[in-house]
PDB file of C-alpha atoms in Angstrom:
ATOM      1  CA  UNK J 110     -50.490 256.629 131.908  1.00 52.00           C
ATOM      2  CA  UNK J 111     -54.206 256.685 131.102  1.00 50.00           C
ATOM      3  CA  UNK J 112     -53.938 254.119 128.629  1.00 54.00           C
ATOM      4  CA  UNK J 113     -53.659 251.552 131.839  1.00 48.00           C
ATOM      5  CA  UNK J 114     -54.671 251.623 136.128  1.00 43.00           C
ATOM      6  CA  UNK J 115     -52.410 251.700 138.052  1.00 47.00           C
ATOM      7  CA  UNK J 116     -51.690 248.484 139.739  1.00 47.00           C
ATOM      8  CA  UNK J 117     -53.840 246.180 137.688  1.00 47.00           C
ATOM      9  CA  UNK J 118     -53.006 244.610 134.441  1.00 42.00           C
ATOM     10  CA  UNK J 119     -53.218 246.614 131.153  1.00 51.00           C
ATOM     11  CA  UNK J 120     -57.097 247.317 130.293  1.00 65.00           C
ATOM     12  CA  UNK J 121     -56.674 248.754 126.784  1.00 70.00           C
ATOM     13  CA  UNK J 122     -60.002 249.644 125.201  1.00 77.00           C
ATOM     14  CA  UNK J 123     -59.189 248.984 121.227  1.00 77.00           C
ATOM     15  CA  UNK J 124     -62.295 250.704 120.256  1.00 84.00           C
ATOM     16  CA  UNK J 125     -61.306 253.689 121.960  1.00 83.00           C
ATOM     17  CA  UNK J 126     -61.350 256.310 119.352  1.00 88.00           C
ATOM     18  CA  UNK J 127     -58.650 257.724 120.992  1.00 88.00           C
ATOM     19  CA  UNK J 128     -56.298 255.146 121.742  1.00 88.00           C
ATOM     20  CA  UNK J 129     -53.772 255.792 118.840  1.00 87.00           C
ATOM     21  CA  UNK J 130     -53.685 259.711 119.992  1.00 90.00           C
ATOM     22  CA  UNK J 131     -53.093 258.907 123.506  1.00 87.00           C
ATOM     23  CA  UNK J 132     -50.681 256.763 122.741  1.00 87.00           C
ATOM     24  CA  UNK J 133     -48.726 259.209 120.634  1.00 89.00           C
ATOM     25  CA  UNK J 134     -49.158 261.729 122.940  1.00 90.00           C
ATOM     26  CA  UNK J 135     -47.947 259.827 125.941  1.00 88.00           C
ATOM     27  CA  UNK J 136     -45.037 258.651 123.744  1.00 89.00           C
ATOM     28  CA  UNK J 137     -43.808 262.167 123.207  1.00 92.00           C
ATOM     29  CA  UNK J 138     -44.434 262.972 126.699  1.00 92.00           C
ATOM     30  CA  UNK J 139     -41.812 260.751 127.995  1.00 91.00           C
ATOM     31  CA  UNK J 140     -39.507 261.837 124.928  1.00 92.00           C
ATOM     32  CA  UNK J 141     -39.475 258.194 122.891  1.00 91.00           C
ATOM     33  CA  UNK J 142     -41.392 259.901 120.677  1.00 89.00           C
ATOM     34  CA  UNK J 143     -38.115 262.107 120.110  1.00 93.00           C
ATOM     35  CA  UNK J 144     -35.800 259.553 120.529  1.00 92.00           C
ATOM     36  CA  UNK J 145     -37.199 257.207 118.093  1.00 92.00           C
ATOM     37  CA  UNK J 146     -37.417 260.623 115.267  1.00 91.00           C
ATOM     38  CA  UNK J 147     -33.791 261.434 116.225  1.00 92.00           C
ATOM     39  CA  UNK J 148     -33.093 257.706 115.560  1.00 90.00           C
ATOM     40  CA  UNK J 149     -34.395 257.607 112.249  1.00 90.00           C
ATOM     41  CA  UNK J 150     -33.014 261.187 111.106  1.00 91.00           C
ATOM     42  CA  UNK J 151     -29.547 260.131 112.111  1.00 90.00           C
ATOM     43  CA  UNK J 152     -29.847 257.021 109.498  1.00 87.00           C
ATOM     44  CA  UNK J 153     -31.959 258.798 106.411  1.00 91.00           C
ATOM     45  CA  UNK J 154     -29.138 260.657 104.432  1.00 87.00           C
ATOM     46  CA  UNK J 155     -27.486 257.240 104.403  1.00 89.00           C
ATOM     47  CA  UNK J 156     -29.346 255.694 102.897  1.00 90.00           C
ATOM     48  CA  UNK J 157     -29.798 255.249  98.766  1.00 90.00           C
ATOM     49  CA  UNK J 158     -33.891 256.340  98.888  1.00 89.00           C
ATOM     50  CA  UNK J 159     -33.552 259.512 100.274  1.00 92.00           C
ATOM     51  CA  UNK J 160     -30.271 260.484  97.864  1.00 92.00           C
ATOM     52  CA  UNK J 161     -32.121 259.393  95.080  1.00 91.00           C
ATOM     53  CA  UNK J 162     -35.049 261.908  96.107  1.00 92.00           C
ATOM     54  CA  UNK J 163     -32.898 264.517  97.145  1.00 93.00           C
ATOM     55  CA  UNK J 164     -31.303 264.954  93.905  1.00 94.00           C
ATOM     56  CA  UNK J 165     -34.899 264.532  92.244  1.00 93.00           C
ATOM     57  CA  UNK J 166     -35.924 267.553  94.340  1.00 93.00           C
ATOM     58  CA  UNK J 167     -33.001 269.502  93.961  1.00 95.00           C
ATOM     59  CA  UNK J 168     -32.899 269.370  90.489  1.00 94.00           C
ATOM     60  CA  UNK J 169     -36.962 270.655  90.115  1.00 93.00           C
ATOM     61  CA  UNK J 170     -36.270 272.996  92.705  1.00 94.00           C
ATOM     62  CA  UNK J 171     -33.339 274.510  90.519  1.00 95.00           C
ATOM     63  CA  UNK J 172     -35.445 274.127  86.927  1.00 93.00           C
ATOM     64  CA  UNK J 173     -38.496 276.374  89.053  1.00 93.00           C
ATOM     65  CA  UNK J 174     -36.942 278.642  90.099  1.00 93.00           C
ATOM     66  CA  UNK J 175     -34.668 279.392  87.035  1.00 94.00           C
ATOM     67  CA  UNK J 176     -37.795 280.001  85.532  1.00 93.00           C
ATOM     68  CA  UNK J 177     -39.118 283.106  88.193  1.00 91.00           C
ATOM     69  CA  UNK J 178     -37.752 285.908  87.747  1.00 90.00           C
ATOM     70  CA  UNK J 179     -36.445 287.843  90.670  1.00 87.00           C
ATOM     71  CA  UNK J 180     -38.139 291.310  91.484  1.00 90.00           C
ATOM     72  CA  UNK J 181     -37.554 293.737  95.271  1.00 89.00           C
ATOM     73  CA  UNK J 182     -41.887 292.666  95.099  1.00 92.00           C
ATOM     74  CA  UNK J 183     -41.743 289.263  94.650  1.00 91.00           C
ATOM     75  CA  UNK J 184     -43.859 287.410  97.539  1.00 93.00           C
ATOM     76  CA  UNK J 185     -41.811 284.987  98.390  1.00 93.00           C
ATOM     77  CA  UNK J 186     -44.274 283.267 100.888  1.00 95.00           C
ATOM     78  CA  UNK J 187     -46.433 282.689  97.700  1.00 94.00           C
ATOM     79  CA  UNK J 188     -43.017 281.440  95.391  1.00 94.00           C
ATOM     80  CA  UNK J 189     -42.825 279.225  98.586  1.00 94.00           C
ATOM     81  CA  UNK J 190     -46.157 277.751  98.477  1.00 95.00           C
ATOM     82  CA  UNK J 191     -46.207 277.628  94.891  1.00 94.00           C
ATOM     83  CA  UNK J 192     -42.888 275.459  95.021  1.00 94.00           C
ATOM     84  CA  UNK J 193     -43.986 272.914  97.742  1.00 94.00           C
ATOM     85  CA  UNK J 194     -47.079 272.829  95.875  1.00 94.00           C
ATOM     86  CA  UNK J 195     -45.113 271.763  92.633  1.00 93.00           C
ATOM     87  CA  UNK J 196     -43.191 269.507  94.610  1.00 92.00           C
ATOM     88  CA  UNK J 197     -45.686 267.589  96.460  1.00 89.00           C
ATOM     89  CA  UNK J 198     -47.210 267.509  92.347  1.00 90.00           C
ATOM     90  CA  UNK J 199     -43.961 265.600  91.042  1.00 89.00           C
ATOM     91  CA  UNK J 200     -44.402 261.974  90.218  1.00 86.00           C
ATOM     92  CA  UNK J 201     -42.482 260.105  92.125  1.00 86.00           C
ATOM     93  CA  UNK J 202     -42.296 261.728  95.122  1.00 89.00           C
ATOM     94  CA  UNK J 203     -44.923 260.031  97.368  1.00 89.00           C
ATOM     95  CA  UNK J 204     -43.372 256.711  96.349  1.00 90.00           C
ATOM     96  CA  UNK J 205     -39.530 257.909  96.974  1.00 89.00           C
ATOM     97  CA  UNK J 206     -40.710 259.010 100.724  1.00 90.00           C
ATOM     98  CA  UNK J 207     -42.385 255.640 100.707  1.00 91.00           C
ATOM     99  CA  UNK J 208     -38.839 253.797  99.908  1.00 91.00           C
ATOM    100  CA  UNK J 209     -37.268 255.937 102.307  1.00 92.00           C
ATOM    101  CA  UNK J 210     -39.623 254.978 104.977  1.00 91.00           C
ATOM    102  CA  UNK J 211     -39.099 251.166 103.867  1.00 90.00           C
ATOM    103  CA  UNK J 212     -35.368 251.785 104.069  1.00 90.00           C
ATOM    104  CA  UNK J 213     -35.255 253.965 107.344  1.00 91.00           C
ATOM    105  CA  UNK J 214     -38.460 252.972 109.520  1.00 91.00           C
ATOM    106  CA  UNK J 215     -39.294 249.445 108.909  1.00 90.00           C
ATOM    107  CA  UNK J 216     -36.158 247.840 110.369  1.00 91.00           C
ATOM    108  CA  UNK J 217     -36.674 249.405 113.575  1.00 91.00           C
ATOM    109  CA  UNK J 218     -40.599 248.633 114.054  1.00 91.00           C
ATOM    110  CA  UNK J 219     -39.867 245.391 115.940  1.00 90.00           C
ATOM    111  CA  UNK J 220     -36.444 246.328 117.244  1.00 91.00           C
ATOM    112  CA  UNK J 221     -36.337 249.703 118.510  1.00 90.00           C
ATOM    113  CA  UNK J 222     -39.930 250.967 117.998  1.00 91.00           C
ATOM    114  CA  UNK J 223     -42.602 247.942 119.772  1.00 92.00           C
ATOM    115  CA  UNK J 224     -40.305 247.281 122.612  1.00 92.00           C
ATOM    116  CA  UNK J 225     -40.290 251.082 123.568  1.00 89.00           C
ATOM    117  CA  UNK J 226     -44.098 251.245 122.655  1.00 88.00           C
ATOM    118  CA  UNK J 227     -44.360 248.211 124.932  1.00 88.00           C
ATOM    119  CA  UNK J 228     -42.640 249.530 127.777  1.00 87.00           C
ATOM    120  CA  UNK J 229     -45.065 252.782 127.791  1.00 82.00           C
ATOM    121  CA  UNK J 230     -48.291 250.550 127.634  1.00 79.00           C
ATOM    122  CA  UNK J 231     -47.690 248.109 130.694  1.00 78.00           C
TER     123      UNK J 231
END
């Protein structure tokens, strides 16, 4: 990996601009990167953040679109952006995805997620 030379200890430059991206990238390269979002996916509908959202979302998403009417010309690319638009909008949301990310990602930071990050740097 670039991050280290071969054969020597771990040289990380911490003021490398770059660091974080080559990191990520070298993550995904060997597939932890994966691993660690299949991890995390296979947990979320579990878990009492993420319902709570869902049915938040579910319900707008119903209210909005009872309110377009349906037409052969209707752009729906546009009804889509207009209705992740409106979504992203809705109070709440950035602090249920915050919760869920509490609830899901957290716990596995010094478990699952800094020994694999570990293992990639040295």
């Amino acid at each position: 990996m670039d991050l280290a030379r071969e054969g020597d200890a771990p040289e990380l430059d911490l003021e490398d601009p770059q660091l974080e991206e080559k990191l990520v990238n070298e993550l995904k390269a060997q597939g932890v990167f994966d691993q660690f979002r299949k991890d995390c996916l296979s947990d979320v509908d579990t878990k009492p953040a993420y319902q709570n959202l869902r049915v938040r979302v579910d319900k707008s998403v119903s209210s909005y679109l009872s309110k377009t009417t349906w037409r052969p010309t209707l752009n729906k690319n546009q009804l889509r952006n207009q209705l992740r638009k409106y979504i992203q909008e809705m109070s709440g949301v950035e602090a249920g995805v915050d919760r869920i990310v509490d609830q899901i990602v957290n716990p596995k930071l010094n478990t699952t997620f800094m020994p694999e990050v570990e293992n990639v740097i040295y």
